[in-house]
mmCIF file with all atom_site columns, C-alpha atoms in Angstrom:
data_model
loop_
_atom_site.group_PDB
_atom_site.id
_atom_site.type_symbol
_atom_site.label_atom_id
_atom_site.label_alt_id
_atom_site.label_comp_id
_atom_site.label_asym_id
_atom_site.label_entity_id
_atom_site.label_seq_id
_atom_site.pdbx_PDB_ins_code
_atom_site.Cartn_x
_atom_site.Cartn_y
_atom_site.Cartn_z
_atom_site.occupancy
_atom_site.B_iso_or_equiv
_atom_site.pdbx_formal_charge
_atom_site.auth_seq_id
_atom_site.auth_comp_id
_atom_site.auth_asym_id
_atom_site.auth_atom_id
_atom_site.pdbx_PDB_model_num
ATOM 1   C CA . UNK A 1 1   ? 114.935 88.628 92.136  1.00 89.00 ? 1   UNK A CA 1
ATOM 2   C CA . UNK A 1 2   ? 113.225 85.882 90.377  1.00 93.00 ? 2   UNK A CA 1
ATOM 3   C CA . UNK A 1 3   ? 114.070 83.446 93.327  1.00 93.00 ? 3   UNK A CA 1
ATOM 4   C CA . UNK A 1 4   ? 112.325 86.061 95.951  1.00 94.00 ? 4   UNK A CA 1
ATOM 5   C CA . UNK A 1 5   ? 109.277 86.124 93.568  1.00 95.00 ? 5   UNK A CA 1
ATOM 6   C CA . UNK A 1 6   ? 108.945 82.003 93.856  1.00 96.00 ? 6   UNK A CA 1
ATOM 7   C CA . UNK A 1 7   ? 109.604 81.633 97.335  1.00 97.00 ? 7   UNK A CA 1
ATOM 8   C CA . UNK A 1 8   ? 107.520 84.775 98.197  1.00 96.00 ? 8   UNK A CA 1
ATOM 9   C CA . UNK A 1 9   ? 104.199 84.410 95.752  1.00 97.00 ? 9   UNK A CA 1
ATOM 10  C CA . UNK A 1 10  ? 103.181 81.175 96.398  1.00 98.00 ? 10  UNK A CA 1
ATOM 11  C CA . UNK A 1 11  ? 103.384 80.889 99.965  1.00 98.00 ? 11  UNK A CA 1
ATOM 12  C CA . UNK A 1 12  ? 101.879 83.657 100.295 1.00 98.00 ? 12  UNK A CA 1
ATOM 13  C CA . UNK A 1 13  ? 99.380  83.520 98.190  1.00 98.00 ? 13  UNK A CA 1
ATOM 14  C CA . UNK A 1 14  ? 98.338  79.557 99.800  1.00 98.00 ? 14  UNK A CA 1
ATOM 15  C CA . UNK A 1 15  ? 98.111  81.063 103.349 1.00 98.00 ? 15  UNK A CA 1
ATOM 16  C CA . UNK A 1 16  ? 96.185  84.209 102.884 1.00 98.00 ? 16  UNK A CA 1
ATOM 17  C CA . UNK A 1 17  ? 93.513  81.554 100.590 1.00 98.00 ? 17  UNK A CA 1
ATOM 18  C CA . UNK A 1 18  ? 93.526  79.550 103.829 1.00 96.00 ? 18  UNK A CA 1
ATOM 19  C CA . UNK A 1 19  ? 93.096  82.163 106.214 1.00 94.00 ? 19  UNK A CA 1
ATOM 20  C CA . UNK A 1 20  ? 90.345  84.011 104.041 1.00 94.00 ? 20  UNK A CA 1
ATOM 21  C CA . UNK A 1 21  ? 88.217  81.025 103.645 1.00 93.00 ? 21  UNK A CA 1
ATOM 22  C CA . UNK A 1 22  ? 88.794  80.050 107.380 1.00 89.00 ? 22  UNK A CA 1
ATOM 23  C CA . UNK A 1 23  ? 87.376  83.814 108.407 1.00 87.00 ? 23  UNK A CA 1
ATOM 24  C CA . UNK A 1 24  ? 84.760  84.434 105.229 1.00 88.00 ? 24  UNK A CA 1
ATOM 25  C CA . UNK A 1 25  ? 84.433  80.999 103.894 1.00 89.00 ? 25  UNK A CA 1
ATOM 26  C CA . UNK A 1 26  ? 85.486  82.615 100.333 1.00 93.00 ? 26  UNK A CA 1
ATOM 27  C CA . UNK A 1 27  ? 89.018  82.704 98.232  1.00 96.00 ? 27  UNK A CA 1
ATOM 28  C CA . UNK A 1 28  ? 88.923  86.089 96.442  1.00 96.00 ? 28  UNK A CA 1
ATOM 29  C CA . UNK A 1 29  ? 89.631  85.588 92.555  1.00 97.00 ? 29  UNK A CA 1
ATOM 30  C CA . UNK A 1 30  ? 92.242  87.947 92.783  1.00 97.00 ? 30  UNK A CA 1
ATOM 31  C CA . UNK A 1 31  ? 94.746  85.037 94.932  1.00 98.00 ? 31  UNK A CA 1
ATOM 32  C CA . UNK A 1 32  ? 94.150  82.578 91.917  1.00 98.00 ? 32  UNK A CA 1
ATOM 33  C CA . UNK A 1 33  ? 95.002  85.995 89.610  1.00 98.00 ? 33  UNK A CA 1
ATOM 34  C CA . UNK A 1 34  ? 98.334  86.467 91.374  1.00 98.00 ? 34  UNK A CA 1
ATOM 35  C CA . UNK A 1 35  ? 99.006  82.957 91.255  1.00 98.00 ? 35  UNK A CA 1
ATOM 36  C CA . UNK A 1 36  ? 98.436  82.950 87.394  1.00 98.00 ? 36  UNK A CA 1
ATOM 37  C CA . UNK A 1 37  ? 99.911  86.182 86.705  1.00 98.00 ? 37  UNK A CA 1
ATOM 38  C CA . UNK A 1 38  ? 102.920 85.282 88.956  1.00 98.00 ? 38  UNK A CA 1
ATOM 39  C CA . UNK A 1 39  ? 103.442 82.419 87.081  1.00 98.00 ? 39  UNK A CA 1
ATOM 40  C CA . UNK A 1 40  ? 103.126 83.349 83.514  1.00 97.00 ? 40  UNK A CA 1
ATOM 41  C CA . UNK A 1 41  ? 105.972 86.157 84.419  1.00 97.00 ? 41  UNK A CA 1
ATOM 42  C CA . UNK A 1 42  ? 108.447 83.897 85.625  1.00 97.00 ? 42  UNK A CA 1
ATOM 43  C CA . UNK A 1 43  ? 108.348 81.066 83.939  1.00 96.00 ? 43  UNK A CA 1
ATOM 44  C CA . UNK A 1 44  ? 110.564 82.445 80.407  1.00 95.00 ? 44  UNK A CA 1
ATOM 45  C CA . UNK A 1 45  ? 113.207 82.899 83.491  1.00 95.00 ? 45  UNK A CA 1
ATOM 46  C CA . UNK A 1 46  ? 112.958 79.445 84.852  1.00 95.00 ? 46  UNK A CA 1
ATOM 47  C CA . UNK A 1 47  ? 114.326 77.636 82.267  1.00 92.00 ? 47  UNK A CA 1
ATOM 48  C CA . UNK A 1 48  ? 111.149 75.653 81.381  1.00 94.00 ? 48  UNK A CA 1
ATOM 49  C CA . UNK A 1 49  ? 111.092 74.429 77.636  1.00 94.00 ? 49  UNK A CA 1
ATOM 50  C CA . UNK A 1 50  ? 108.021 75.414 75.907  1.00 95.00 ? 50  UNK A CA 1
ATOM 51  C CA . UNK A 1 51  ? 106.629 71.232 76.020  1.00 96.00 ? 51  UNK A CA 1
ATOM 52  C CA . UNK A 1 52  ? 107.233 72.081 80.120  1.00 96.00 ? 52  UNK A CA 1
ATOM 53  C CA . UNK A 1 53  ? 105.245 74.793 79.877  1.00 97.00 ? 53  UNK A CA 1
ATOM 54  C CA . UNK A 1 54  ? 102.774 73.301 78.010  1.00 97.00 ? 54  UNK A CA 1
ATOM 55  C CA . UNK A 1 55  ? 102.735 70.548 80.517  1.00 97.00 ? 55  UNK A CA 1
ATOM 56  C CA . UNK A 1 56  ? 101.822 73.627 83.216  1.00 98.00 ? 56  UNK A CA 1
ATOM 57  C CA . UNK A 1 57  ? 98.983  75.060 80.899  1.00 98.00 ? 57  UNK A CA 1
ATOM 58  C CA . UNK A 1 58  ? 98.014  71.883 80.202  1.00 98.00 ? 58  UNK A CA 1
ATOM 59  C CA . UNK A 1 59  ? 97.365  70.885 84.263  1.00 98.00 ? 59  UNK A CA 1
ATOM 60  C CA . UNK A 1 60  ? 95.539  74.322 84.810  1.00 98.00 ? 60  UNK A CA 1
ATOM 61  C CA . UNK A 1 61  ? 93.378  72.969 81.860  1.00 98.00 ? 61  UNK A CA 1
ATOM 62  C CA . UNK A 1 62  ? 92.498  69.801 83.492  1.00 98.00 ? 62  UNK A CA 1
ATOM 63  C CA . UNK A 1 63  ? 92.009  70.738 87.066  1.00 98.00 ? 63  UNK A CA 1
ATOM 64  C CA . UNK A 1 64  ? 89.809  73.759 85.998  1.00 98.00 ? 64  UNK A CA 1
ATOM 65  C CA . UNK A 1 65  ? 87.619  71.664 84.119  1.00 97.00 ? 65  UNK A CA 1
ATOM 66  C CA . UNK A 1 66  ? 87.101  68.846 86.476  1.00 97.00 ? 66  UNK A CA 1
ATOM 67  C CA . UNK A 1 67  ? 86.312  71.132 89.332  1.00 97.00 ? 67  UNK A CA 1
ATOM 68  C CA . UNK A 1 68  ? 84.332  73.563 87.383  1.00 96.00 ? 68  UNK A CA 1
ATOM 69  C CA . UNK A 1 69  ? 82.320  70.343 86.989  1.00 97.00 ? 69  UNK A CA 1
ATOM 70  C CA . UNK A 1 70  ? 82.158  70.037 90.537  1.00 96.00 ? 70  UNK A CA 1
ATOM 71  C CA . UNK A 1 71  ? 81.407  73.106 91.366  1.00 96.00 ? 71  UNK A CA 1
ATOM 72  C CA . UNK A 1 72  ? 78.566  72.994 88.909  1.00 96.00 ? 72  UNK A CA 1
ATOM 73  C CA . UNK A 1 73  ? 77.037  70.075 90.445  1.00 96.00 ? 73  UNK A CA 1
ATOM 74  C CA . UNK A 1 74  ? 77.470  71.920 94.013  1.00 92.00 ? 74  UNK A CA 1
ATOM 75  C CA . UNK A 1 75  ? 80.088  70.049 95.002  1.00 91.00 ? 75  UNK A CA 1
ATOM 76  C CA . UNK A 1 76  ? 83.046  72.574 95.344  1.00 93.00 ? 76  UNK A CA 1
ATOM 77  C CA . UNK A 1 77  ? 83.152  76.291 95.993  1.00 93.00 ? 77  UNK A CA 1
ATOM 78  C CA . UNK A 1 78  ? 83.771  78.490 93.192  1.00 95.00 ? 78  UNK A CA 1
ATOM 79  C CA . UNK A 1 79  ? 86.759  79.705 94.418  1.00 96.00 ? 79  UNK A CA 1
ATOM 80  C CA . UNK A 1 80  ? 88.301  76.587 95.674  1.00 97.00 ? 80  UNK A CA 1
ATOM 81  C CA . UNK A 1 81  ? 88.110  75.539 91.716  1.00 97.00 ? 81  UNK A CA 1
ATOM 82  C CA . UNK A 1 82  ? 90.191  78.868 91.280  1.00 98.00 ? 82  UNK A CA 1
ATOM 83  C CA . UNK A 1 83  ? 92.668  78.115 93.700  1.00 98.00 ? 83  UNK A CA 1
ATOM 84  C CA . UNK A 1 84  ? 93.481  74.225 92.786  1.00 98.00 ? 84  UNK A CA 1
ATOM 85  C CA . UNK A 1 85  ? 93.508  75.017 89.080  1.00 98.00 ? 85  UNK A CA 1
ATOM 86  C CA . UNK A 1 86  ? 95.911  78.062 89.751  1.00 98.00 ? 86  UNK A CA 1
ATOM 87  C CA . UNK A 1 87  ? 98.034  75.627 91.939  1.00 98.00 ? 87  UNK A CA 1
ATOM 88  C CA . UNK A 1 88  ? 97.951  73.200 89.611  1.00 98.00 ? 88  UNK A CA 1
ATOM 89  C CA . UNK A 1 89  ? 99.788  75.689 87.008  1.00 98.00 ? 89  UNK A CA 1
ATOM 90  C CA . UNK A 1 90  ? 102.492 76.000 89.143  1.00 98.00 ? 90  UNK A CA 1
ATOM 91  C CA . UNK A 1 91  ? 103.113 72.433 89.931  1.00 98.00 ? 91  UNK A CA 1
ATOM 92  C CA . UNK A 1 92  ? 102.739 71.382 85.973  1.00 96.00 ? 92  UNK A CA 1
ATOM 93  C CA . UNK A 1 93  ? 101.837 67.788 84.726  1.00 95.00 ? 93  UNK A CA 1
ATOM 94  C CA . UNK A 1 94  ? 103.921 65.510 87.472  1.00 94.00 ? 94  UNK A CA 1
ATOM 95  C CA . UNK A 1 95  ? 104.241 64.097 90.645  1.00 96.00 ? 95  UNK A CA 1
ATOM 96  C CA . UNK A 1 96  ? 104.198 67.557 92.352  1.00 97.00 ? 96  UNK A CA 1
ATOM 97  C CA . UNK A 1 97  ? 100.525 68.173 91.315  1.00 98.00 ? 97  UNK A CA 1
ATOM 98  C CA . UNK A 1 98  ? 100.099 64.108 92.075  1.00 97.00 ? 98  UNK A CA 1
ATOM 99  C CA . UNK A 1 99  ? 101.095 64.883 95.622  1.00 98.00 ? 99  UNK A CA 1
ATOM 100 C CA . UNK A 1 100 ? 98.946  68.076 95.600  1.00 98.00 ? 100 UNK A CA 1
ATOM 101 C CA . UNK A 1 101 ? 95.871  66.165 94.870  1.00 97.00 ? 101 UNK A CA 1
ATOM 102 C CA . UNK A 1 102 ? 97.091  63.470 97.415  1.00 98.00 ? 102 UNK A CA 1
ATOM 103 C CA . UNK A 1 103 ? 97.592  65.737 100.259 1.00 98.00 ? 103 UNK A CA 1
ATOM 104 C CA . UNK A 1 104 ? 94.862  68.032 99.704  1.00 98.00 ? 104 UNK A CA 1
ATOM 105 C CA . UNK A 1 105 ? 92.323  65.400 99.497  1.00 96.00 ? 105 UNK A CA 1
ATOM 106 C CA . UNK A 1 106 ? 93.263  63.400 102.665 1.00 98.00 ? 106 UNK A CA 1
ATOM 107 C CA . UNK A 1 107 ? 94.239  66.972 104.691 1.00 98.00 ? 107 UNK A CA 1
ATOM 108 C CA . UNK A 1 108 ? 90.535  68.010 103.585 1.00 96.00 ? 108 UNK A CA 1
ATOM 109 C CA . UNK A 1 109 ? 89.084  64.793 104.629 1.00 96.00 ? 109 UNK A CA 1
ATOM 110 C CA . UNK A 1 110 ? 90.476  65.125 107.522 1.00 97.00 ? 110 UNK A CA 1
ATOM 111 C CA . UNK A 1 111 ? 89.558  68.751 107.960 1.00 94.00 ? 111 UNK A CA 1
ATOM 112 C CA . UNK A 1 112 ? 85.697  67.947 106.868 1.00 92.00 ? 112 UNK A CA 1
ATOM 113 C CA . UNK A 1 113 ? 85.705  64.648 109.824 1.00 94.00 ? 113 UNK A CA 1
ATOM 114 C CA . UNK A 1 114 ? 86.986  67.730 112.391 1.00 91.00 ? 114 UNK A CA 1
ATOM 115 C CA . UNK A 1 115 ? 84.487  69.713 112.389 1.00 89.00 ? 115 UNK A CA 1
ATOM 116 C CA . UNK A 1 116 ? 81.522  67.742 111.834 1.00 89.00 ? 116 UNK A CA 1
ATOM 117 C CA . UNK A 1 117 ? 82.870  66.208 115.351 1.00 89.00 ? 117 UNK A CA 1
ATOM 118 C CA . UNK A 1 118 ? 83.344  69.816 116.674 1.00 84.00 ? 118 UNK A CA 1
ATOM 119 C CA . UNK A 1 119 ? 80.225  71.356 115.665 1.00 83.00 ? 119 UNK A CA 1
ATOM 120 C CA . UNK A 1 120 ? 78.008  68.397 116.992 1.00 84.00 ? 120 UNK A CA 1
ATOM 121 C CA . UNK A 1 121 ? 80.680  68.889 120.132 1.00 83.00 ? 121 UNK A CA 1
ATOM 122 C CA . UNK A 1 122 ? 79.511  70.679 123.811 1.00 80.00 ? 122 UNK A CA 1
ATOM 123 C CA . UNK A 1 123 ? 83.082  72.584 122.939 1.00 81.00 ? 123 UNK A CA 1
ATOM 124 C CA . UNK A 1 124 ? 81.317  74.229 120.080 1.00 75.00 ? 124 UNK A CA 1
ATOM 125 C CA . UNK A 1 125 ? 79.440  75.963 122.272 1.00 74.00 ? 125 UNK A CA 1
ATOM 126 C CA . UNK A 1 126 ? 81.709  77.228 124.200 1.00 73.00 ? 126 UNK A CA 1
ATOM 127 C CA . UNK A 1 127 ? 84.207  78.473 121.188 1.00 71.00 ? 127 UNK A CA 1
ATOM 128 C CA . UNK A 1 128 ? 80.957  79.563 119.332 1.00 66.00 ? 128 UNK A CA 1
ATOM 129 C CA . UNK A 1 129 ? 81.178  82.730 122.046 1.00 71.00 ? 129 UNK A CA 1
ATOM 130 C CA . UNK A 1 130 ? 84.511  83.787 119.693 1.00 68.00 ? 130 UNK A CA 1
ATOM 131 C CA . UNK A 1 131 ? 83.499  85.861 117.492 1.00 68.00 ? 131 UNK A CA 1
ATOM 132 C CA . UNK A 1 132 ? 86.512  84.403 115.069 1.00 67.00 ? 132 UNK A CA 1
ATOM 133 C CA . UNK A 1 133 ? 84.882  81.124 115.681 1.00 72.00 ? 133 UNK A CA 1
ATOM 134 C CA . UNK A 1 134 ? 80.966  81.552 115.208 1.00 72.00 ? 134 UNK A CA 1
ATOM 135 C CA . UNK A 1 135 ? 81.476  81.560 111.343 1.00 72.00 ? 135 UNK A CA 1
ATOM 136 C CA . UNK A 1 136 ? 83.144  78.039 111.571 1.00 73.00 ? 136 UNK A CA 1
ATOM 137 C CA . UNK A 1 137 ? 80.544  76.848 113.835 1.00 72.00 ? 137 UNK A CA 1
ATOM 138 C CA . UNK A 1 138 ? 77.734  77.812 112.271 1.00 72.00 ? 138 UNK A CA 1
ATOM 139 C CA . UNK A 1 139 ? 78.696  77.214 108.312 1.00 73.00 ? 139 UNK A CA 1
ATOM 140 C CA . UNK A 1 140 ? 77.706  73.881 106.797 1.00 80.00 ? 140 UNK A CA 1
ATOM 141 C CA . UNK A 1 141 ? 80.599  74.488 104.338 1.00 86.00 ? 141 UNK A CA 1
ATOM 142 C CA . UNK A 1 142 ? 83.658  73.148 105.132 1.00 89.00 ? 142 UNK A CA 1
ATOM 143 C CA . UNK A 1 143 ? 86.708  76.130 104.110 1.00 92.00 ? 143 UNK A CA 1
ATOM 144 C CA . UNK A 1 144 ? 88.680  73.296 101.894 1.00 94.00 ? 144 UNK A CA 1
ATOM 145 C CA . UNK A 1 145 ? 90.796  76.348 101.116 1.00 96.00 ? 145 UNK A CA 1
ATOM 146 C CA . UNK A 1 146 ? 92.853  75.114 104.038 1.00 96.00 ? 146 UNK A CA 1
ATOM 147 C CA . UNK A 1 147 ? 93.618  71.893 102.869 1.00 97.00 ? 147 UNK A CA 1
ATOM 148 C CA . UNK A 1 148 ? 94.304  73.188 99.229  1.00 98.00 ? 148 UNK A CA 1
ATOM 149 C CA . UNK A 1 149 ? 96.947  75.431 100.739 1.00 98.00 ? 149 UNK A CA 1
ATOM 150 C CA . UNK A 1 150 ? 98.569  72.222 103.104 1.00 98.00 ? 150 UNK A CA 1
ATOM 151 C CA . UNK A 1 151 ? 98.814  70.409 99.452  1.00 98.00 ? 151 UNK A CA 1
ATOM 152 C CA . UNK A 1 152 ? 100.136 73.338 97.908  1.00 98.00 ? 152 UNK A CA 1
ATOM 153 C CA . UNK A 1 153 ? 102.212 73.932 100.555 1.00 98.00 ? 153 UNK A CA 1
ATOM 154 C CA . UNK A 1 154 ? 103.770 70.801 100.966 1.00 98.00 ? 154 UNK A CA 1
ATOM 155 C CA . UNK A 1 155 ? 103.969 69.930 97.378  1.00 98.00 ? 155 UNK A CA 1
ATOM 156 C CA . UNK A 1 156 ? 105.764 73.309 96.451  1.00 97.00 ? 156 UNK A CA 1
ATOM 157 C CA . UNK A 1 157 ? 109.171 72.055 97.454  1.00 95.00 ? 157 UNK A CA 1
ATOM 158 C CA . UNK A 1 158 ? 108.429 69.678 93.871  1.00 96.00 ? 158 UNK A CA 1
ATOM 159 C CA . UNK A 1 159 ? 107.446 72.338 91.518  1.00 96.00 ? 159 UNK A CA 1
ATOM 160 C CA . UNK A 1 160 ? 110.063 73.528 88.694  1.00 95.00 ? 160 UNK A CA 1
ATOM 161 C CA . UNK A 1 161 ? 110.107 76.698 90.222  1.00 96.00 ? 161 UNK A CA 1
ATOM 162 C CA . UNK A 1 162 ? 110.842 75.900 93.116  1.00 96.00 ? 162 UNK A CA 1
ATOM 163 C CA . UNK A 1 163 ? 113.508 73.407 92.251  1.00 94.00 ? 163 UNK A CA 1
ATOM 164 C CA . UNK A 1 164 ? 114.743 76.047 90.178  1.00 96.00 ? 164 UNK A CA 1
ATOM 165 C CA . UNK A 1 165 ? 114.977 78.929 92.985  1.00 94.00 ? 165 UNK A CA 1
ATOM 166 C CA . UNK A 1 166 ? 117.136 76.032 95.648  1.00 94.00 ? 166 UNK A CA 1
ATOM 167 C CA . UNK A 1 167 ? 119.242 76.022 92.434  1.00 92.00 ? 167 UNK A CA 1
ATOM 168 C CA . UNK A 1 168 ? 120.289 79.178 92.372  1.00 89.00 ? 168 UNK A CA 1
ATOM 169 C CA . UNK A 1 169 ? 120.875 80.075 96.123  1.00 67.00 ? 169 UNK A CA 1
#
């Protein structure tokens, strides 16, 4: 049951963050919410010492602060803060929340480069007539919620959790 919960949650929980801020341009609180809540009720199971776990609290700690100081100097959305610093509890103190930040950064780089091209692009135009689209188009934001759920995503398969759930199948 515990497995299901870890290879359910998470994934989950990255794609609908992507999709909402793709669509709204927001990542509801409750996603980072389940993410923490999730967390906090499986780790006892996943045989994480308590100095593991205080690694975990201890990254949440560190990535909430640093982008709550980004978001305060209008840098980062609110809920983008939310979602890394959630992430980051599940990942812990490591080189799965090293690759997070790697591949989150570059994929939202990469994502920001995109669609400054494709706004300034005749094609914009034309996809602006989707109504899906218009939101995209017209936003100055960039939804960075998408890369934050690539990291996650791809650095998930590194997280004690999930090493722990391909342990037990």
């Amino acid at each position: 049951m515990i497995s299901a919960i870890i290879f359910v949650v998470f994934p989950f929980a990255m794609i609908y963050a992507a999709l909402s801020d793709m669509f709204t341009m927001t990542i509801a609180n409750r996603i980072s919410l389940l993410l923490i809540v999730t967390f906090l009720a499986i780790a006892p199971f996943i045989g994480l010492t308590w100095m593991q776990f205080a690694t975990h609290l201890a990254a949440f700690a560190l990535v909430l602060t640093v982008t709550f100081g980004l978001f305060a100097v209008g840098v980062m959305g609110g809920g983008d803060a939310k979602l890394m610093a959630s992430t980051a509890l599940w990942l812990g103190l490591g080189p799965a929340l090293m690759n997070y930040l790697l591949i989150a950064t570059v994929a939202g780089g990469a994502l920001t480069l995109f669609l400054m091209v494709f706004r300034k692009s005749a094609l914009a135009t034309y996809a602006g007539e989707v109504r899906v689209l218009r939101r995209i188009i017209d936003e100055k934001d960039i939804p960075y919620g998408i890369a934050l759920a690539v990291g996650g995503l791809a650095s998930f398969g590194l997280s004690p959790a999930m090493v722990w759930a391909l342990g037990q199948a």
